[in-house]
């Protein structure tokens, strides 16, 4: 029998040089207080597109949770909801009632860019920008060039350029996808461990590379160790071998994700933290430092044989 074990290429970012006192280990939240600030690698702003090919695999969940984790780590973040037809990042963030203007109004000259940026109530260094009103079509003429203009305008803002611009990409590989990836320098590919999602992820990887985006890391979402053990789900190692991409994070299947989606309160803000929330935070940490992790298969220790085993028990 084999089980899945995951190792970070770097030591655990949440670990502390001193051993953590046993008496405090029960509260996971207190582990987070040991954080050093991660070192921001690469040139800013880092323009990252969160993509997948297949829909419903967790792009918007990843954008909200990784985005807010980056803000909590002290970086300024602008999240752009480029999923025009099925805009829902505002809902996940609980900011839907505060979106008065979108990029369409900015381009029409009806408002300024800063009026379309919605500042998060909890983390003022996190801002949301929606392309258009929900259920509307991609505005005619709105393409990659318009998004590049937008990113340049964010860079040139009076208050200074943000550290991260994160783009939530629509599903599919048509015009909306091409638009969303155009201004990006790096990509986070979200996939679930199933064959349809993997095939789409592989196709998207090829398209990203054609567009000149070479820095592609993946997040494997909705992983169930019980199913992997029962050989009913592909392991993370299998996924990594099939896609050949650096691994940014592994997020377990967690009912808290759905609960937090419905409450408009991203999982990473939960106290005490949940497993999936911690996994998103660690992925954000690796994103900052341009680090990755490794998935390996480890053989399980054989079960210790009891006294009666001598008698064939
Ligand atoms: P996408 O943006 O790729 O279409 P979403 O982020 O909207 O996908 O997620 C689709 C659905 O899957 C949502 O209902 C979300 O709550 C759920 N989901 C995403 N990740 C997980 C997870 N790790 N565990 C449980 N449910 C998840
Ligand atoms: Mg989405």
Short mmCIF file of N, CA and C in Angstrom, two decimals, residues 109-183:
data_model
loop_
_atom_site.label_atom_id
_atom_site.label_comp_id
_atom_site.label_asym_id
_atom_site.label_seq_id
_atom_site.Cartn_x
_atom_site.Cartn_y
_atom_site.Cartn_z
N UNK A 109 -15.42 56.44 -20.18
CA UNK A 109 -15.18 57.78 -19.63
C UNK A 109 -16.24 58.19 -18.61
N UNK A 110 -17.01 57.22 -18.10
CA UNK A 110 -18.07 57.55 -17.13
C UNK A 110 -17.54 57.65 -15.70
N UNK A 111 -16.36 57.08 -15.46
CA UNK A 111 -15.77 57.18 -14.11
C UNK A 111 -14.25 57.03 -14.21
N UNK A 112 -13.60 57.33 -13.08
CA UNK A 112 -12.13 57.18 -13.07
C UNK A 112 -11.80 55.74 -12.67
N UNK A 113 -10.56 55.33 -12.95
CA UNK A 113 -10.16 53.96 -12.63
C UNK A 113 -10.26 53.69 -11.12
N UNK A 114 -9.85 54.66 -10.30
CA UNK A 114 -9.89 54.41 -8.85
C UNK A 114 -11.31 54.26 -8.33
N UNK A 115 -12.31 54.77 -9.07
CA UNK A 115 -13.70 54.59 -8.64
C UNK A 115 -14.18 53.15 -8.90
N UNK A 116 -13.54 52.50 -9.87
CA UNK A 116 -13.93 51.12 -10.19
C UNK A 116 -13.19 50.10 -9.31
N UNK A 117 -12.19 50.56 -8.59
CA UNK A 117 -11.44 49.64 -7.72
C UNK A 117 -12.15 49.54 -6.37
N UNK A 118 -12.55 48.34 -6.00
CA UNK A 118 -13.29 48.14 -4.75
C UNK A 118 -12.31 47.66 -3.68
N UNK A 119 -12.14 48.45 -2.66
CA UNK A 119 -11.19 48.11 -1.59
C UNK A 119 -11.85 47.14 -0.62
N UNK A 120 -11.13 46.09 -0.26
CA UNK A 120 -11.68 45.12 0.69
C UNK A 120 -11.80 45.76 2.08
N UNK A 121 -12.91 45.42 2.78
CA UNK A 121 -13.15 46.02 4.10
C UNK A 121 -12.15 45.49 5.12
N UNK A 122 -11.72 44.22 4.93
CA UNK A 122 -10.87 43.60 5.95
C UNK A 122 -9.40 43.90 5.73
N UNK A 123 -8.98 43.89 4.43
CA UNK A 123 -7.56 44.12 4.10
C UNK A 123 -7.51 45.23 3.07
N UNK A 124 -7.15 46.42 3.54
CA UNK A 124 -7.25 47.60 2.66
C UNK A 124 -6.22 47.55 1.53
N UNK A 125 -5.23 46.64 1.62
CA UNK A 125 -4.25 46.52 0.53
C UNK A 125 -4.71 45.52 -0.53
N UNK A 126 -5.98 45.12 -0.45
CA UNK A 126 -6.56 44.23 -1.48
C UNK A 126 -7.68 44.98 -2.18
N UNK A 127 -7.61 45.03 -3.51
CA UNK A 127 -8.67 45.70 -4.28
C UNK A 127 -9.16 44.79 -5.40
N UNK A 128 -10.46 44.92 -5.67
CA UNK A 128 -11.10 44.12 -6.72
C UNK A 128 -11.48 45.03 -7.88
N UNK A 129 -11.28 44.52 -9.09
CA UNK A 129 -11.66 45.27 -10.28
C UNK A 129 -12.44 44.33 -11.20
N UNK A 130 -13.69 44.70 -11.51
CA UNK A 130 -14.50 43.85 -12.40
C UNK A 130 -14.53 44.46 -13.80
N UNK A 131 -14.51 43.60 -14.81
CA UNK A 131 -14.49 44.11 -16.19
C UNK A 131 -15.86 44.68 -16.57
N UNK A 132 -16.91 43.93 -16.22
CA UNK A 132 -18.24 44.43 -16.60
C UNK A 132 -19.29 43.92 -15.63
N UNK A 133 -20.51 44.36 -15.83
CA UNK A 133 -21.63 43.95 -14.97
C UNK A 133 -21.90 42.45 -15.17
N UNK A 134 -22.48 41.77 -14.16
CA UNK A 134 -22.73 40.34 -14.30
C UNK A 134 -23.65 40.04 -15.50
N UNK A 135 -23.44 38.90 -16.08
CA UNK A 135 -24.22 38.37 -17.21
C UNK A 135 -24.13 39.21 -18.49
N UNK A 136 -23.20 40.15 -18.52
CA UNK A 136 -23.05 40.90 -19.78
C UNK A 136 -21.99 40.21 -20.63
N UNK A 137 -22.01 40.49 -21.93
CA UNK A 137 -21.03 39.88 -22.83
C UNK A 137 -19.74 40.69 -22.79
N UNK A 138 -18.68 40.08 -23.27
CA UNK A 138 -17.41 40.81 -23.36
C UNK A 138 -17.65 42.05 -24.22
N UNK A 139 -17.36 43.26 -23.70
CA UNK A 139 -17.65 44.46 -24.48
C UNK A 139 -16.95 44.41 -25.84
N UNK A 140 -17.65 44.86 -26.88
CA UNK A 140 -17.07 44.83 -28.23
C UNK A 140 -15.78 45.64 -28.23
N UNK A 141 -14.75 45.08 -28.79
CA UNK A 141 -13.47 45.79 -28.87
C UNK A 141 -12.63 45.60 -27.62
N UNK A 142 -13.22 44.95 -26.58
CA UNK A 142 -12.41 44.75 -25.37
C UNK A 142 -11.60 43.47 -25.55
N UNK A 143 -10.31 43.62 -25.66
CA UNK A 143 -9.46 42.45 -25.86
C UNK A 143 -8.19 42.59 -25.06
N UNK A 144 -7.18 41.81 -25.46
CA UNK A 144 -5.91 41.81 -24.75
C UNK A 144 -5.29 43.19 -24.60
N UNK A 145 -5.42 44.01 -25.68
CA UNK A 145 -4.78 45.34 -25.66
C UNK A 145 -5.41 46.21 -24.57
N UNK A 146 -6.73 46.11 -24.43
CA UNK A 146 -7.42 46.91 -23.40
C UNK A 146 -6.97 46.48 -22.01
N UNK A 147 -6.78 45.17 -21.83
CA UNK A 147 -6.34 44.69 -20.51
C UNK A 147 -4.89 45.11 -20.23
N UNK A 148 -4.07 45.13 -21.28
CA UNK A 148 -2.68 45.61 -21.11
C UNK A 148 -2.71 47.09 -20.71
N UNK A 149 -3.59 47.86 -21.34
CA UNK A 149 -3.72 49.29 -21.00
C UNK A 149 -4.10 49.43 -19.52
N UNK A 150 -5.03 48.57 -19.10
CA UNK A 150 -5.52 48.61 -17.72
C UNK A 150 -4.39 48.31 -16.73
N UNK A 151 -3.62 47.27 -17.05
CA UNK A 151 -2.50 46.87 -16.18
C UNK A 151 -1.48 48.01 -16.13
N UNK A 152 -1.22 48.64 -17.29
CA UNK A 152 -0.27 49.77 -17.32
C UNK A 152 -0.80 50.94 -16.47
N UNK A 153 -2.12 51.16 -16.54
CA UNK A 153 -2.72 52.25 -15.75
C UNK A 153 -2.58 51.94 -14.25
N UNK A 154 -2.71 50.67 -13.88
CA UNK A 154 -2.55 50.29 -12.46
C UNK A 154 -1.10 50.50 -12.01
N UNK A 155 -0.18 50.20 -12.92
CA UNK A 155 1.25 50.36 -12.60
C UNK A 155 1.57 51.84 -12.37
N UNK A 156 0.90 52.69 -13.15
CA UNK A 156 1.23 54.13 -13.11
C UNK A 156 0.38 54.89 -12.10
N UNK A 157 -0.35 54.18 -11.26
CA UNK A 157 -1.24 54.86 -10.30
C UNK A 157 -0.49 55.78 -9.37
N UNK A 158 -1.20 56.83 -8.92
CA UNK A 158 -0.56 57.81 -8.03
C UNK A 158 -0.03 57.17 -6.75
N UNK A 159 -0.84 56.26 -6.19
CA UNK A 159 -0.46 55.62 -4.92
C UNK A 159 0.66 54.60 -5.08
N UNK A 160 1.14 54.42 -6.29
CA UNK A 160 2.20 53.43 -6.55
C UNK A 160 1.62 52.16 -7.13
N UNK A 161 2.50 51.42 -7.79
CA UNK A 161 2.07 50.19 -8.45
C UNK A 161 1.80 49.09 -7.41
N UNK A 162 0.78 48.25 -7.62
CA UNK A 162 0.58 47.14 -6.68
C UNK A 162 1.71 46.10 -6.81
N UNK A 163 1.89 45.29 -5.78
CA UNK A 163 2.90 44.23 -5.86
C UNK A 163 2.41 43.10 -6.77
N UNK A 164 1.11 42.80 -6.67
CA UNK A 164 0.54 41.70 -7.46
C UNK A 164 -0.72 42.14 -8.19
N UNK A 165 -0.82 41.77 -9.46
CA UNK A 165 -2.09 41.91 -10.18
C UNK A 165 -2.48 40.47 -10.54
N UNK A 166 -3.62 40.04 -10.00
CA UNK A 166 -4.03 38.66 -10.23
C UNK A 166 -5.27 38.66 -11.10
N UNK A 167 -5.23 37.87 -12.16
CA UNK A 167 -6.34 37.88 -13.12
C UNK A 167 -7.09 36.55 -13.07
N UNK A 168 -8.38 36.62 -12.71
CA UNK A 168 -9.22 35.41 -12.68
C UNK A 168 -9.74 35.19 -14.11
N UNK A 169 -9.29 34.10 -14.70
CA UNK A 169 -9.52 33.83 -16.12
C UNK A 169 -10.84 33.07 -16.33
N UNK A 170 -11.56 33.33 -17.43
CA UNK A 170 -12.74 32.51 -17.69
C UNK A 170 -12.34 31.10 -18.15
N UNK A 171 -13.30 30.17 -18.09
CA UNK A 171 -13.04 28.82 -18.59
C UNK A 171 -12.96 28.86 -20.11
N UNK A 172 -12.44 27.78 -20.69
CA UNK A 172 -12.37 27.70 -22.16
C UNK A 172 -11.08 28.31 -22.69
N UNK A 173 -10.97 28.29 -24.02
CA UNK A 173 -9.73 28.81 -24.63
C UNK A 173 -10.07 29.79 -25.75
N UNK A 174 -11.23 30.44 -25.62
CA UNK A 174 -11.61 31.39 -26.68
C UNK A 174 -11.20 32.82 -26.33
N UNK A 175 -11.93 33.79 -26.91
CA UNK A 175 -11.52 35.20 -26.80
C UNK A 175 -11.28 35.66 -25.35
N UNK A 176 -12.16 35.27 -24.44
CA UNK A 176 -12.04 35.70 -23.04
C UNK A 176 -10.74 35.20 -22.42
N UNK A 177 -10.37 33.98 -22.76
CA UNK A 177 -9.12 33.40 -22.25
C UNK A 177 -7.92 34.17 -22.81
N UNK A 178 -7.93 34.38 -24.12
CA UNK A 178 -6.81 35.09 -24.77
C UNK A 178 -6.65 36.49 -24.16
N UNK A 179 -7.79 37.17 -23.94
CA UNK A 179 -7.75 38.51 -23.34
C UNK A 179 -7.10 38.44 -21.97
N UNK A 180 -7.56 37.47 -21.15
CA UNK A 180 -7.10 37.40 -19.75
C UNK A 180 -5.60 37.09 -19.64
N UNK A 181 -5.07 36.32 -20.59
CA UNK A 181 -3.65 35.93 -20.45
C UNK A 181 -2.70 36.98 -21.05
N UNK A 182 -3.23 37.87 -21.90
CA UNK A 182 -2.35 38.79 -22.64
C UNK A 182 -1.40 39.60 -21.75
N UNK A 183 -1.89 40.25 -20.67
CA UNK A 183 -0.93 41.08 -19.91
C UNK A 183 -0.09 40.29 -18.91
#
